[in-house]
XYZ file of C-alpha atoms in Angstrom:
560
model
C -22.570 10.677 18.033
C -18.998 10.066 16.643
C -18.130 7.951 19.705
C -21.459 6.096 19.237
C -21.161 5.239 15.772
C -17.932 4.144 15.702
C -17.684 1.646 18.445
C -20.820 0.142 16.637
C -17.887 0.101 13.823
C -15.057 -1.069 15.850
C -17.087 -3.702 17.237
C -18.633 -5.417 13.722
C -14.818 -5.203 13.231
C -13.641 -6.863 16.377
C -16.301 -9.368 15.586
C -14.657 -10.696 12.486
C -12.352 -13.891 13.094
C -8.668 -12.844 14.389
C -6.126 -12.815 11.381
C -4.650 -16.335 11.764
C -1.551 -15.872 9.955
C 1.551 -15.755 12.699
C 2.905 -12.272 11.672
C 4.183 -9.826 13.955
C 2.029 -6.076 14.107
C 3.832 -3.174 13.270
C 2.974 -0.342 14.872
C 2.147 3.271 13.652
C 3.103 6.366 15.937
C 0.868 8.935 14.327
C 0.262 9.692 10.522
C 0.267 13.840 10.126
C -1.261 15.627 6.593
C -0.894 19.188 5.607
C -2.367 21.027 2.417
C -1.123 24.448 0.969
C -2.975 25.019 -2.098
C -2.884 28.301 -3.729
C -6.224 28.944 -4.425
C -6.690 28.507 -0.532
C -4.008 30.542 0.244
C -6.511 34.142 0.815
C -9.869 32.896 3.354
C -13.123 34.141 2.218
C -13.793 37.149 3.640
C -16.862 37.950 6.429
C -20.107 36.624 4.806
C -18.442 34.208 2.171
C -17.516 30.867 2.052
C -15.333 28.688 0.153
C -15.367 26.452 -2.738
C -15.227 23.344 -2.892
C -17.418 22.975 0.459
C -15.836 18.990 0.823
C -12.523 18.349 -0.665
C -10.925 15.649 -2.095
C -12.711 12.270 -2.991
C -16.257 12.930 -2.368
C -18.364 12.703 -5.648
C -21.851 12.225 -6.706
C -23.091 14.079 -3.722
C -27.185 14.157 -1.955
C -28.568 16.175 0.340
C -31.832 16.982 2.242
C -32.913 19.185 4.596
C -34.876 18.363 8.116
C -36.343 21.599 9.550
C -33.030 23.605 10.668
C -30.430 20.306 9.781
C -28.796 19.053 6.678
C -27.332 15.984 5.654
C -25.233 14.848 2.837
C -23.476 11.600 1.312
C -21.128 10.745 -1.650
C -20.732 7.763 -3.455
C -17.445 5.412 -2.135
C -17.319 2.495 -4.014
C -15.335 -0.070 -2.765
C -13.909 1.183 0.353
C -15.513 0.811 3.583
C -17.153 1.915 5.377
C -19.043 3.125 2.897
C -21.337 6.088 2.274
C -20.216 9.007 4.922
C -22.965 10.820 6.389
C -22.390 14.549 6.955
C -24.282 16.685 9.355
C -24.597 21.054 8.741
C -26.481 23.846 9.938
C -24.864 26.322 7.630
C -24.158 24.416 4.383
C -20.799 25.624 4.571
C -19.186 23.657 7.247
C -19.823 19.837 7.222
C -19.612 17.716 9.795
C -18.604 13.543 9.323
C -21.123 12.420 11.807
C -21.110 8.360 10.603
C -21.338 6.243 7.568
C -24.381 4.580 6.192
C -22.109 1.354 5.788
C -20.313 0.735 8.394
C -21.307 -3.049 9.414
C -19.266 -5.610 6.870
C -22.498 -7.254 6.360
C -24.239 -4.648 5.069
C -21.170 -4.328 2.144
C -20.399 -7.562 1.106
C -18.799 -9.026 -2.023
C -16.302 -6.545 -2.794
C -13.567 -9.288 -2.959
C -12.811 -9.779 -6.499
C -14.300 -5.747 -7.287
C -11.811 -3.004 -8.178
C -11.905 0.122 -6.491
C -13.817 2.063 -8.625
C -16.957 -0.364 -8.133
C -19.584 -1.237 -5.982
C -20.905 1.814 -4.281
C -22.190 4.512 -6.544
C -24.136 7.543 -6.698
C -26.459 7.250 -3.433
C -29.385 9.488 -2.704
C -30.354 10.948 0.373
C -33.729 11.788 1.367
C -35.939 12.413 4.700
C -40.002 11.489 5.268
C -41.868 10.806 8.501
C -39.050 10.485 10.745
C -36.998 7.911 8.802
C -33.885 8.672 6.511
C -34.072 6.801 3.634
C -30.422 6.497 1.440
C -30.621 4.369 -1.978
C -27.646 3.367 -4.275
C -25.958 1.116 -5.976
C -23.287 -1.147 -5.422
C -22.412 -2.130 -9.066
C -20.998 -5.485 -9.466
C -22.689 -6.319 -5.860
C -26.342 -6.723 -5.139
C -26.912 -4.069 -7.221
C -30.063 -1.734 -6.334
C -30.847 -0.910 -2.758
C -31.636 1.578 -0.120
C -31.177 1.773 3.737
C -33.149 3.539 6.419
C -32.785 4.963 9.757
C -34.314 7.651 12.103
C -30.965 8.758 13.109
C -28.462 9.748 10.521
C -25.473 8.694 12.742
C -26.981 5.418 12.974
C -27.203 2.921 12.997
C -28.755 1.895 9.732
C -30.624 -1.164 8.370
C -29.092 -3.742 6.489
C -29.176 -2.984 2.814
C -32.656 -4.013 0.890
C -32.485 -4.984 -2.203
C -34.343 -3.284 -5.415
C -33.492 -6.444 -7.758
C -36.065 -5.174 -10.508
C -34.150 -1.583 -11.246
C -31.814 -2.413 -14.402
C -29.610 0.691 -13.711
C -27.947 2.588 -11.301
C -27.909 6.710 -9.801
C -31.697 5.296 -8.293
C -33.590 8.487 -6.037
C -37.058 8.608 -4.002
C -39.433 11.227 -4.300
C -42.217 11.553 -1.535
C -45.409 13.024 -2.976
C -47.621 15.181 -1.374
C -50.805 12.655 -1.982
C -48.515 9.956 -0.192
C -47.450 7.888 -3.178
C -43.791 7.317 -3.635
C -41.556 7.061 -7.033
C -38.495 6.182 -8.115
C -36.268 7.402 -10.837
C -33.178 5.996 -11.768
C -30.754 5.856 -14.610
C -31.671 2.921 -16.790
C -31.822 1.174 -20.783
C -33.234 3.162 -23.734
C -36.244 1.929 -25.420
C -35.942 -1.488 -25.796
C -32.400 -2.082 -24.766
C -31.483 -0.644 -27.807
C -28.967 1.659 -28.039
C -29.022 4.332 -31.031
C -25.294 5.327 -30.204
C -22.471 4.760 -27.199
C -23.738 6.622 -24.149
C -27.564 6.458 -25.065
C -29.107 6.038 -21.702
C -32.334 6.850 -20.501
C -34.372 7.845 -17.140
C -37.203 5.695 -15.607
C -40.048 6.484 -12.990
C -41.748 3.909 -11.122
C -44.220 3.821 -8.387
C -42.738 2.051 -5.316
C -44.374 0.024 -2.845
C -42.067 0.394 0.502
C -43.621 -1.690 2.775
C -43.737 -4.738 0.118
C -40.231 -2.988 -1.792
C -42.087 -3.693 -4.922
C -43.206 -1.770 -7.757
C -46.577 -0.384 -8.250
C -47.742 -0.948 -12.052
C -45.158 -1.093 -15.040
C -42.183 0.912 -15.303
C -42.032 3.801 -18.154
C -39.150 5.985 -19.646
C -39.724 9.574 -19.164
C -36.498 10.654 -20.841
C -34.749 9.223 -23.948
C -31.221 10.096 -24.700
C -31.502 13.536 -22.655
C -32.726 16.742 -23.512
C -32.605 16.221 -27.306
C -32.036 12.787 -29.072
C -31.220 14.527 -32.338
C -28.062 15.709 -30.891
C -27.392 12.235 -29.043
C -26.557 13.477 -25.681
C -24.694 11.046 -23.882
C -24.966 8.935 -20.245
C -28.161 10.921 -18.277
C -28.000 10.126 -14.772
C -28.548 10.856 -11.316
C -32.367 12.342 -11.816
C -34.056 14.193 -9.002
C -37.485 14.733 -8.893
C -38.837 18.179 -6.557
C -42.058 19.572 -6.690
C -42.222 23.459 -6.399
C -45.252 26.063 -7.073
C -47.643 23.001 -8.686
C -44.665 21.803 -10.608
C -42.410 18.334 -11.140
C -39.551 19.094 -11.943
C -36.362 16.683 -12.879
C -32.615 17.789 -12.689
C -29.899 15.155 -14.424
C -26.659 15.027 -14.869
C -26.082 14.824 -18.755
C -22.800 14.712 -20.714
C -20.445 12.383 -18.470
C -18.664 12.726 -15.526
C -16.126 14.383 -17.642
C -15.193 18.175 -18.962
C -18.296 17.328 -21.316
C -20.351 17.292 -17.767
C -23.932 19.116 -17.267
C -27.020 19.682 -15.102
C -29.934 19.529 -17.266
C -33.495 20.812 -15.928
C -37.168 19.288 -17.350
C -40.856 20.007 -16.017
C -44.495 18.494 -15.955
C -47.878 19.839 -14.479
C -47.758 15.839 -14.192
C -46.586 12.258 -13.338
C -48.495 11.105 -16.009
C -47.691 14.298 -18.615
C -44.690 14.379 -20.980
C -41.599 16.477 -19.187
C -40.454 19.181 -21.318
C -36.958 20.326 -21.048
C -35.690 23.899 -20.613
C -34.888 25.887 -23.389
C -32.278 27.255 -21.851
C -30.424 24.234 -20.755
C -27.920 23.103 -19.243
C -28.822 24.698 -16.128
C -25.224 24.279 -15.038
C -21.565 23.844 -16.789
C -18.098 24.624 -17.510
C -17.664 22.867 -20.713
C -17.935 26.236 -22.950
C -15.258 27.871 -21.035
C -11.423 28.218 -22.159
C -9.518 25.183 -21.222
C -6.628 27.773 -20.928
C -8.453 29.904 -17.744
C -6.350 30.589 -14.335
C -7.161 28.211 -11.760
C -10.207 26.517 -13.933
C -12.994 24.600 -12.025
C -14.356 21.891 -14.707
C -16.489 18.767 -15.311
C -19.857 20.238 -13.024
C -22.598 18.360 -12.600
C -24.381 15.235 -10.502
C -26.699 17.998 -8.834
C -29.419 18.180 -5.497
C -31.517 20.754 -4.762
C -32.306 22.079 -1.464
C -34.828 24.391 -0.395
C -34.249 26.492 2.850
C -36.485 27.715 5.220
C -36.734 30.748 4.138
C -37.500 29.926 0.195
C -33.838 30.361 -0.799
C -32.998 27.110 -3.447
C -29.184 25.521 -3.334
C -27.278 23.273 -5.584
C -24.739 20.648 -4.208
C -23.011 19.318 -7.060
C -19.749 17.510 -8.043
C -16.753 19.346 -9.890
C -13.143 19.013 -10.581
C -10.235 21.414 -10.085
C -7.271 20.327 -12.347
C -4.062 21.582 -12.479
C -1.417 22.192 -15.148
C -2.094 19.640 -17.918
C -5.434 18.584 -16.805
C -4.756 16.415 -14.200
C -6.372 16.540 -10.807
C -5.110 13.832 -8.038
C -8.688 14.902 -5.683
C -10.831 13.679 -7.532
C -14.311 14.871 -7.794
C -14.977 16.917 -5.541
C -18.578 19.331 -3.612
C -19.439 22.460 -4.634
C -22.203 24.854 -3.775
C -24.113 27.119 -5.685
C -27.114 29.168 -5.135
C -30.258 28.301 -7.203
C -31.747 31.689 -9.359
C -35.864 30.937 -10.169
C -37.041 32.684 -13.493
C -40.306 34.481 -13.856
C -41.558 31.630 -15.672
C -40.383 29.106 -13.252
C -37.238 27.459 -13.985
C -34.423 26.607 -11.765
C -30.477 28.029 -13.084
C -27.470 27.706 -11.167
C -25.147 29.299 -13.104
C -25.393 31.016 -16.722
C -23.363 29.594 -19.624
C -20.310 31.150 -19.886
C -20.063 32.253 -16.125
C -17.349 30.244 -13.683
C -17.651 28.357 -11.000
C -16.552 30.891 -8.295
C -13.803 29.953 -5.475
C -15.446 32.185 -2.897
C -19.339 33.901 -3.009
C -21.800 34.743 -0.360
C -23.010 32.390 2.143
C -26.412 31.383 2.404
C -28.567 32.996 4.613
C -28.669 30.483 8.097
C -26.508 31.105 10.905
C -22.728 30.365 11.289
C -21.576 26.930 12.408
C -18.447 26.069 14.264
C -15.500 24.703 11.035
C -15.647 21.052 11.500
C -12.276 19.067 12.968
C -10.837 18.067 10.885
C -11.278 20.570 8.195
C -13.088 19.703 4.671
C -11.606 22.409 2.698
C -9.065 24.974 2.375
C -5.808 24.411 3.492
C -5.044 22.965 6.868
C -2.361 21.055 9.065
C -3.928 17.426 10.739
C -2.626 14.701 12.599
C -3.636 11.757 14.071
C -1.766 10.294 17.322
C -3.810 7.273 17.294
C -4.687 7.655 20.822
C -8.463 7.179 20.580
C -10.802 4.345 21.177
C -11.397 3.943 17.660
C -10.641 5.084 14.149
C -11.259 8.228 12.867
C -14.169 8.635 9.914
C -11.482 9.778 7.886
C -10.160 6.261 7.587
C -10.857 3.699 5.157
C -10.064 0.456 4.317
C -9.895 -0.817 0.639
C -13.054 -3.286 0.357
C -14.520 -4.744 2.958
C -12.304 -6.591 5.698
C -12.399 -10.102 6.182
C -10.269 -10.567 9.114
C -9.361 -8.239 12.095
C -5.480 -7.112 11.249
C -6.222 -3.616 12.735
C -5.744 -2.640 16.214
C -5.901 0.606 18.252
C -3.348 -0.075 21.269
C -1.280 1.454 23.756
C -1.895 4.731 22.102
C -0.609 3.111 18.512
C -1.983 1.613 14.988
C -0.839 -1.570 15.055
C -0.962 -3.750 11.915
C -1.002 -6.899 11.425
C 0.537 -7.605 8.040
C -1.183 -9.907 5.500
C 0.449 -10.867 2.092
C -2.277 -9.017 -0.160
C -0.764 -6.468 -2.731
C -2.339 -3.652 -3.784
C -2.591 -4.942 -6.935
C -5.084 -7.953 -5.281
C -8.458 -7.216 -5.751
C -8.900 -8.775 -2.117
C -8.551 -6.374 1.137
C -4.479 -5.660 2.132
C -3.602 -4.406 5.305
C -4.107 -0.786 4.635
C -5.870 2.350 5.857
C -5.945 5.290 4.225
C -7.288 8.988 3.856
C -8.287 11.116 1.103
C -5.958 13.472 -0.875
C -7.478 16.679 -0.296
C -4.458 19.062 -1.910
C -2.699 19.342 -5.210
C 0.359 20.354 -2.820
C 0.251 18.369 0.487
C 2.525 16.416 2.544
C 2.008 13.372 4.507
C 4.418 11.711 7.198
C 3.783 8.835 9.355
C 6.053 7.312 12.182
C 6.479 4.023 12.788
C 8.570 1.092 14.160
C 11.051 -0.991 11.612
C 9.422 -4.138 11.248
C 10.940 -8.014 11.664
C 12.091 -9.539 9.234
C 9.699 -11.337 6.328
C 8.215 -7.774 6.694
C 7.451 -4.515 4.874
C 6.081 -1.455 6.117
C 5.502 2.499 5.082
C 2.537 4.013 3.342
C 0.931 3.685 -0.232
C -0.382 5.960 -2.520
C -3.116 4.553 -4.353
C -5.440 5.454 -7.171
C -6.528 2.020 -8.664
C -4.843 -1.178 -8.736
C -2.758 -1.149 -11.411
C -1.561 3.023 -10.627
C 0.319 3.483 -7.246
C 3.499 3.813 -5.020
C 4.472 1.890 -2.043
C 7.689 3.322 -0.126
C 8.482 1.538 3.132
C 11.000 -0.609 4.913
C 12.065 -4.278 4.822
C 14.655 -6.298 6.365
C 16.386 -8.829 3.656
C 19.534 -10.800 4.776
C 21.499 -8.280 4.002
C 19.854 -6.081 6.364
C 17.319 -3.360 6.776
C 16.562 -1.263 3.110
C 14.189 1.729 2.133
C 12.657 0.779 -0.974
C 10.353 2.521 -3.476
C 7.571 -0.097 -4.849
C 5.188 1.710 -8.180
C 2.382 0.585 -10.148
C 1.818 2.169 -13.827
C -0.683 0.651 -15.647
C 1.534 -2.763 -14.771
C 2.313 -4.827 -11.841
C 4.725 -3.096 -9.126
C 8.194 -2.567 -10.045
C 11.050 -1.882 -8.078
C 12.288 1.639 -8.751
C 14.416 2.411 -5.916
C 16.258 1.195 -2.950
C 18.857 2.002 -0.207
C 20.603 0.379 2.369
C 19.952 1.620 5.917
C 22.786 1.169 8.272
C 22.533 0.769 12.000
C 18.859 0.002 12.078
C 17.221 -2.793 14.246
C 13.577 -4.012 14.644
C 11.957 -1.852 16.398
C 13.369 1.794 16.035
C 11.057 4.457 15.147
C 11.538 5.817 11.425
C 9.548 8.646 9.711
C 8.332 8.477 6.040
C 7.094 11.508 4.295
C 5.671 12.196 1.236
C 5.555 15.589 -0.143
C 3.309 15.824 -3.357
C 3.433 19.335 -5.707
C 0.940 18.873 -8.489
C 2.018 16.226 -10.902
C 5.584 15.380 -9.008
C 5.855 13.440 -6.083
C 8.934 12.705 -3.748
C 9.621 10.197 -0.764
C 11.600 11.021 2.257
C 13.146 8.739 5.407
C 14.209 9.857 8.708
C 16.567 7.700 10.264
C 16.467 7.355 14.161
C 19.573 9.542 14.532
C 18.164 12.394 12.296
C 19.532 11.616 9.469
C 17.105 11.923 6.263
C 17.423 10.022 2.829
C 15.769 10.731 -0.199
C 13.976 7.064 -1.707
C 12.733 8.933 -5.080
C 12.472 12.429 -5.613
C 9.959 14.238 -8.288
C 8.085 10.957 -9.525
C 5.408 11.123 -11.973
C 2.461 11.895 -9.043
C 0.327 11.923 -12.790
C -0.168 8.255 -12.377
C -2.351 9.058 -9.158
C -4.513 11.031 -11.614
C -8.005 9.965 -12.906
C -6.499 11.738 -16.439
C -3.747 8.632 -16.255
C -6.013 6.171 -14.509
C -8.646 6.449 -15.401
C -10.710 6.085 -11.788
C -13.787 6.864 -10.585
C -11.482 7.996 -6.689
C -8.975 10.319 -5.922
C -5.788 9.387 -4.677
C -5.790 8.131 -1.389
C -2.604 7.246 1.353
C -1.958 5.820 4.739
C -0.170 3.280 6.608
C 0.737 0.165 4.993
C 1.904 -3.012 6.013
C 2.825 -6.448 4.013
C 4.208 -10.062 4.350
C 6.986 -9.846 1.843
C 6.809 -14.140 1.267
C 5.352 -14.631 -2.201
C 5.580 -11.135 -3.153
C-alpha cells in the first residue's frame, strides 16, 4: 500500500510546474536519526506495551475500529501531506500506511499560514464501507471532511462544511440511520461570559446534499459547570453504548490545565448530564515536581474491541527539566474502566499516566519500520522510488524542487527563509527524543548557495547550520531564530573544500541544549555551536501547536 500511495504522491508532485529558477541541486547522501531516552531505556516486559504508543508530533489523535483493523490520524497543520493515516491490529504497534492529504489540491492556501495553522483536530470514523475523516484547516476553507473505502487511498478532494462556525468537528452514525455532527463552536449568542468560554453543537447532517438537517442547538455551555467557567471544550465524541449517548470532550486547554470530560443522555433530544465524577481523565492534580511526569492529557477517542474491552487514545506531553518538551504532543493509550452505573473512566484523579501497562487483549503485530516509540537507530539512504511518510514539507509545495535520483535527495534551492510564511526548500521529520542525534551527508554546494539542515519549531524559533561558499571561500555557519529574524551566531572557515565534496552535519540534542557538528572530507570534525539553548524548539518558548521538526535544507543565499 506504501508503494501505492506514494507514487499517487510523487506524481501530484511531479505534476507541479518545474522550479524555474536556474539554481544548481544539491544533493543529500542519506539523513540518519537515533533516540536514547531514559524512560525507554528498560522495554516493556512480555504482555506490556509502551507509552506513548506514537511519538513525537502527533496530537489531537482519532481512531475507529473495522472488524479486526484500526486506524488512526493526528492533526498536522500546515505541513503536507497532511493527516497520516495509521493502520494496527494490536493498538500497540502502528503502522504509517498513507496520508489523507497527500494531493496539493486537496491542501491549498497555506501560503501566507504559519505552521501552527490550517489542519487541526481531524476525526476518523468508518460506516458502510467508506472512511469518512473531517477537520479543519483553520485559516483555509475551514470545515470539511474526506472519504474513501480504502484508508491508504486515495481520498476525495476535501468538501466543504461552510455552515460549522468552529473547529474539532466529528460524525456519529446512528443506529436508526441518521447522522450528526458535533463540533466545537460559539456560546450562546456569540457571547462570551469570560476568555475561553466555548461551547459544543450537534447538528443533523445531510451527506448526500452536505447540508444540515433542521437548526443547529448547543448541547454544552462552558463545559461541565459554567459556575466554575471551564475553559476551551473541544474535540466532542459522541458513542452510543447499553441504550446510552454519551459525549467525551476535551476541557481545560491543550495545556497542564488539560482534561477528558464525560456527559450522557437516554436522548438526542434530552439534556446531557455530566459525570459527577469528572474529569474522566488528567494529570493536572499531580505534583509538578514527580520523576519523569507525563502532563497536559486529554483530546480523547474511544474504541470498543471485539471482545467488549473499551480504549482511550488520547494526546499527552512528557516534559523534561523545567517544563519544556521539544516532541510535542504526543499518543497515549489507556484502557477504559465502565462503572456499575454506566460511566466510562480512564484513569482516577490522582493516579499517573503509566510508561508501561498491559496490552490489550488482540494478538501481537509485527513493530512497525520505522519505529513510533521507544528508542531506536533510523536512516534513510534515499534509495527508494519515493519519499518516505516520515517526510514533510512545510505548507504545501508550489513548484517541484525535490528529486529522488541516482540513489540521492537532490534539492533544488529556492530563496524562501524559514522565516517566509511561503514553502522553502525543506523536508523534514519529527523529533521523537528529548536526547537524539541527527546527521545527514551531503555534497558542498556552488557558490550563491547554502546547504545543511534546520531545526524548526515555528517561524520566528529555529536553527539553520549548513555550508556556503562566499568569496572568501567555503564557511560552516550557524543561522538561529528567537522570537526575531535569523541571526548569525557562528561561523568558520573551511579550508581545502571544493564544490562537490561530501561533508557530514550532525546535530546532537540533550534536553534543553543543543550542539552542531561538521565532518570535513578528510575526517576532520569542527564544532559550529556547542550547547545552544535547544529551549527555543520548545512549545514552553514558542509557543506552537508542533514539535520540533529537522531535515535537509537548502537555500539561494541572494537577498538573504
Amino acid at each position: 500500500m506504501r508503494k501505492l500511495q506514494y507514487s499517487a504522491t510523487a506524481l501530484a508532485l511531479a505534476a507541479l510546474a518545474p522550479f524555474a529558477q536556474s539554481a544548481e541541486p544539491v544533493a543529500f547522501d542519506w539523513f540518519s536519526y537515533r533516540g536514547n531516552d531514559a524512560v525507554f531505556d528498560t522495554p516493556p516486559p512480555a504482555g506490556q506495551f509502551q507509552n506513548p504508543i506514537l511519538a513525537g508530533f502527533y496530537p489531537d489523535p482519532s481512531s475507529c475500529r473495522v472488524g479486526d483493523d484500526f486506524y488512526a490520524t493526528t492533526s498536522s497543520f500546515a505541513f503536507y501531506p497532511g493527516l497520516p493515516i495509521f493502520h494496527s491490529t494490536d493498538l500497540v504497534n502502528w503502522k504509517q500506511i498513507g496520508h489523507a492529504l497527500d494531493r496539493p489540491s486537496q491542501l491549498t492556501g497555506t501560503e501566507g499560514l504559519r505552521s501552527s495553522q490550517a489542519i487541526f483536530a481531524p476525526t476518523i470514523r468508518h460506516h458502510d464501507g467508506v472512511f469518512y475523516l473531517i477537520t479543519t484547516s483553520v485559516y483555509g476553507i475551514n470545515n470539511f471532511y474526506v472519504t474513501a473505502t480504502d484508508p491508504a487511498g486515495p481520498w476525495s478532494d476535501p468538501i466543504p462544511l461552510p455552515w460549522i462556525d468552529g473547529i474539532d468537528p466529528s460524525l456519529f452514525f446512528d443506529e436508526d440511520g441518521r447522522v450528526w455532527l458535533t463540533h466545537n463552536g460559539p456560546p450562546p449568542n456569540n457571547d462570551s461570559l469570560y476568555e475561553g468560554h466555548r461551547a459544543v453543537w450537534l447538528w443533523e447532517i445531510d451527506l448526500e446534499t452536505n447540508q444540515p438537517i433542521g437548526e443547529g442547538k448547543i448541547i454544552i455551555n462552558g463545559g461541565v459547570d459554567l459556575s466554575q467557567k471551564p475553559v476551551w471544550i473541544e474535540a466532542p465524541h459522541i458513542f452510543k453504548k447499553d441504550g446510552w449517548y454519551y459525549l467525551t470532550c476535551a476541557e481545560g486547554g491543550t495545556s497542564i490545565q488539560h482534561s477528558q470530560v464525560v456527559f450522557r443522555t437516554k436522548s438526542l433530544d434530552e439534556e446531557w448530564v455530566p459525570w459527577d465524577n469528572n474529569p474522566i481523565l488528567t494529570q493536572r492534580d499531580l505534583p509538578a515536581d514527580r520523576e519523569n511526569p507525563i502532563i497536559a492529557a486529554g483530546h480523547a477517542d474511544f474504541l470498543e474491541l471485539e471482545n467488549g474491552d473499551w480504549w482511550a487514545t488520547f494526546l499527552a506531553i512528557r516534559p523534561y527539566e523545567g517544563g519544556f518538551y521539544n516532541t510535542g504532543r504526543e499518543v497515549y493509550m489507556l484502557p477504559i474502566e465502565w462503572t456499575e452505573d454506566g460511566w466510562p473512566m480512564i484513569l482516577e484523579q490522582g493516579k499517573e499516566i503509566p510508561w508501561q501497562l498491559e496490552r490489550p487483549d488482540l494478538p501481537l503485530s509485527q513493530e512497525p519500520v520505522p519505529p513510533t516509540t521507544g528508542n531506536f537507530a533510523w536512516r534513510d539512504d534515499f534509495d527508494a522510488p519515493e519519499l518516505g511518510y516520515e517526510w514533510m514539507y512545510l505548507r504545501t509545495p508550489q513548484d517541484n524542487w525535490l528529486e529522488l535520483k541516482d540513489g540521492q535527495l537532490q534539492i533544488t534551492p529556492k530563496n524562501v527563509g524559514l522565516s517566509e510564511l511561503k514553502n522553502p526548500s525543506w523536508i523534514s521529520r519529527r523529533q521523537q527524543h528529548s536526547t537524539y542525534q541527527a546527521a545527514t551527508q551531503f555534497e558542498a554546494p556552488v557558490q550563491g548557495t547554502s546547504a545543511g539542515v534546520a531545526a524548526f519549531i515555528r517561524e520566528d524559533y529555529n536553527f539553520y547550520c549548513g555550508i556556503r561558499k562566499t568569496d572568501k571561500g567555503y564557511e560552516a555557519f550557524l543561522e538561529k531564530s528567537e522570537e526575531s529574524a535569523p541571526r548569525l551566531v557562528a561561523t568558520h572557515k573551511l579550508e581545502n573544500l571544493e564544490a562537490g565534496d561530501q561533508v557530514i552535519l550532525r546535530i546532537e540534542g540533550e534536553k534543553e541544549r543543543i550542539s552542531f557538528y561538521l565532518e570535513t572530507p578528510d575526517g576532520e570534525i569542527l564544532t559550529v555551536a556547542r550547547d545552544e539553548d535547544a529551549t527555543i524548539l520548545t512549545t514552553t518558548r514558542a509557543w506552537s501547536f508542533i514539535g520540533a521538526m529537522m531535515g535537509p535544507y537548502a537555500r539561494l543565499e541572494s537577498g538573504e
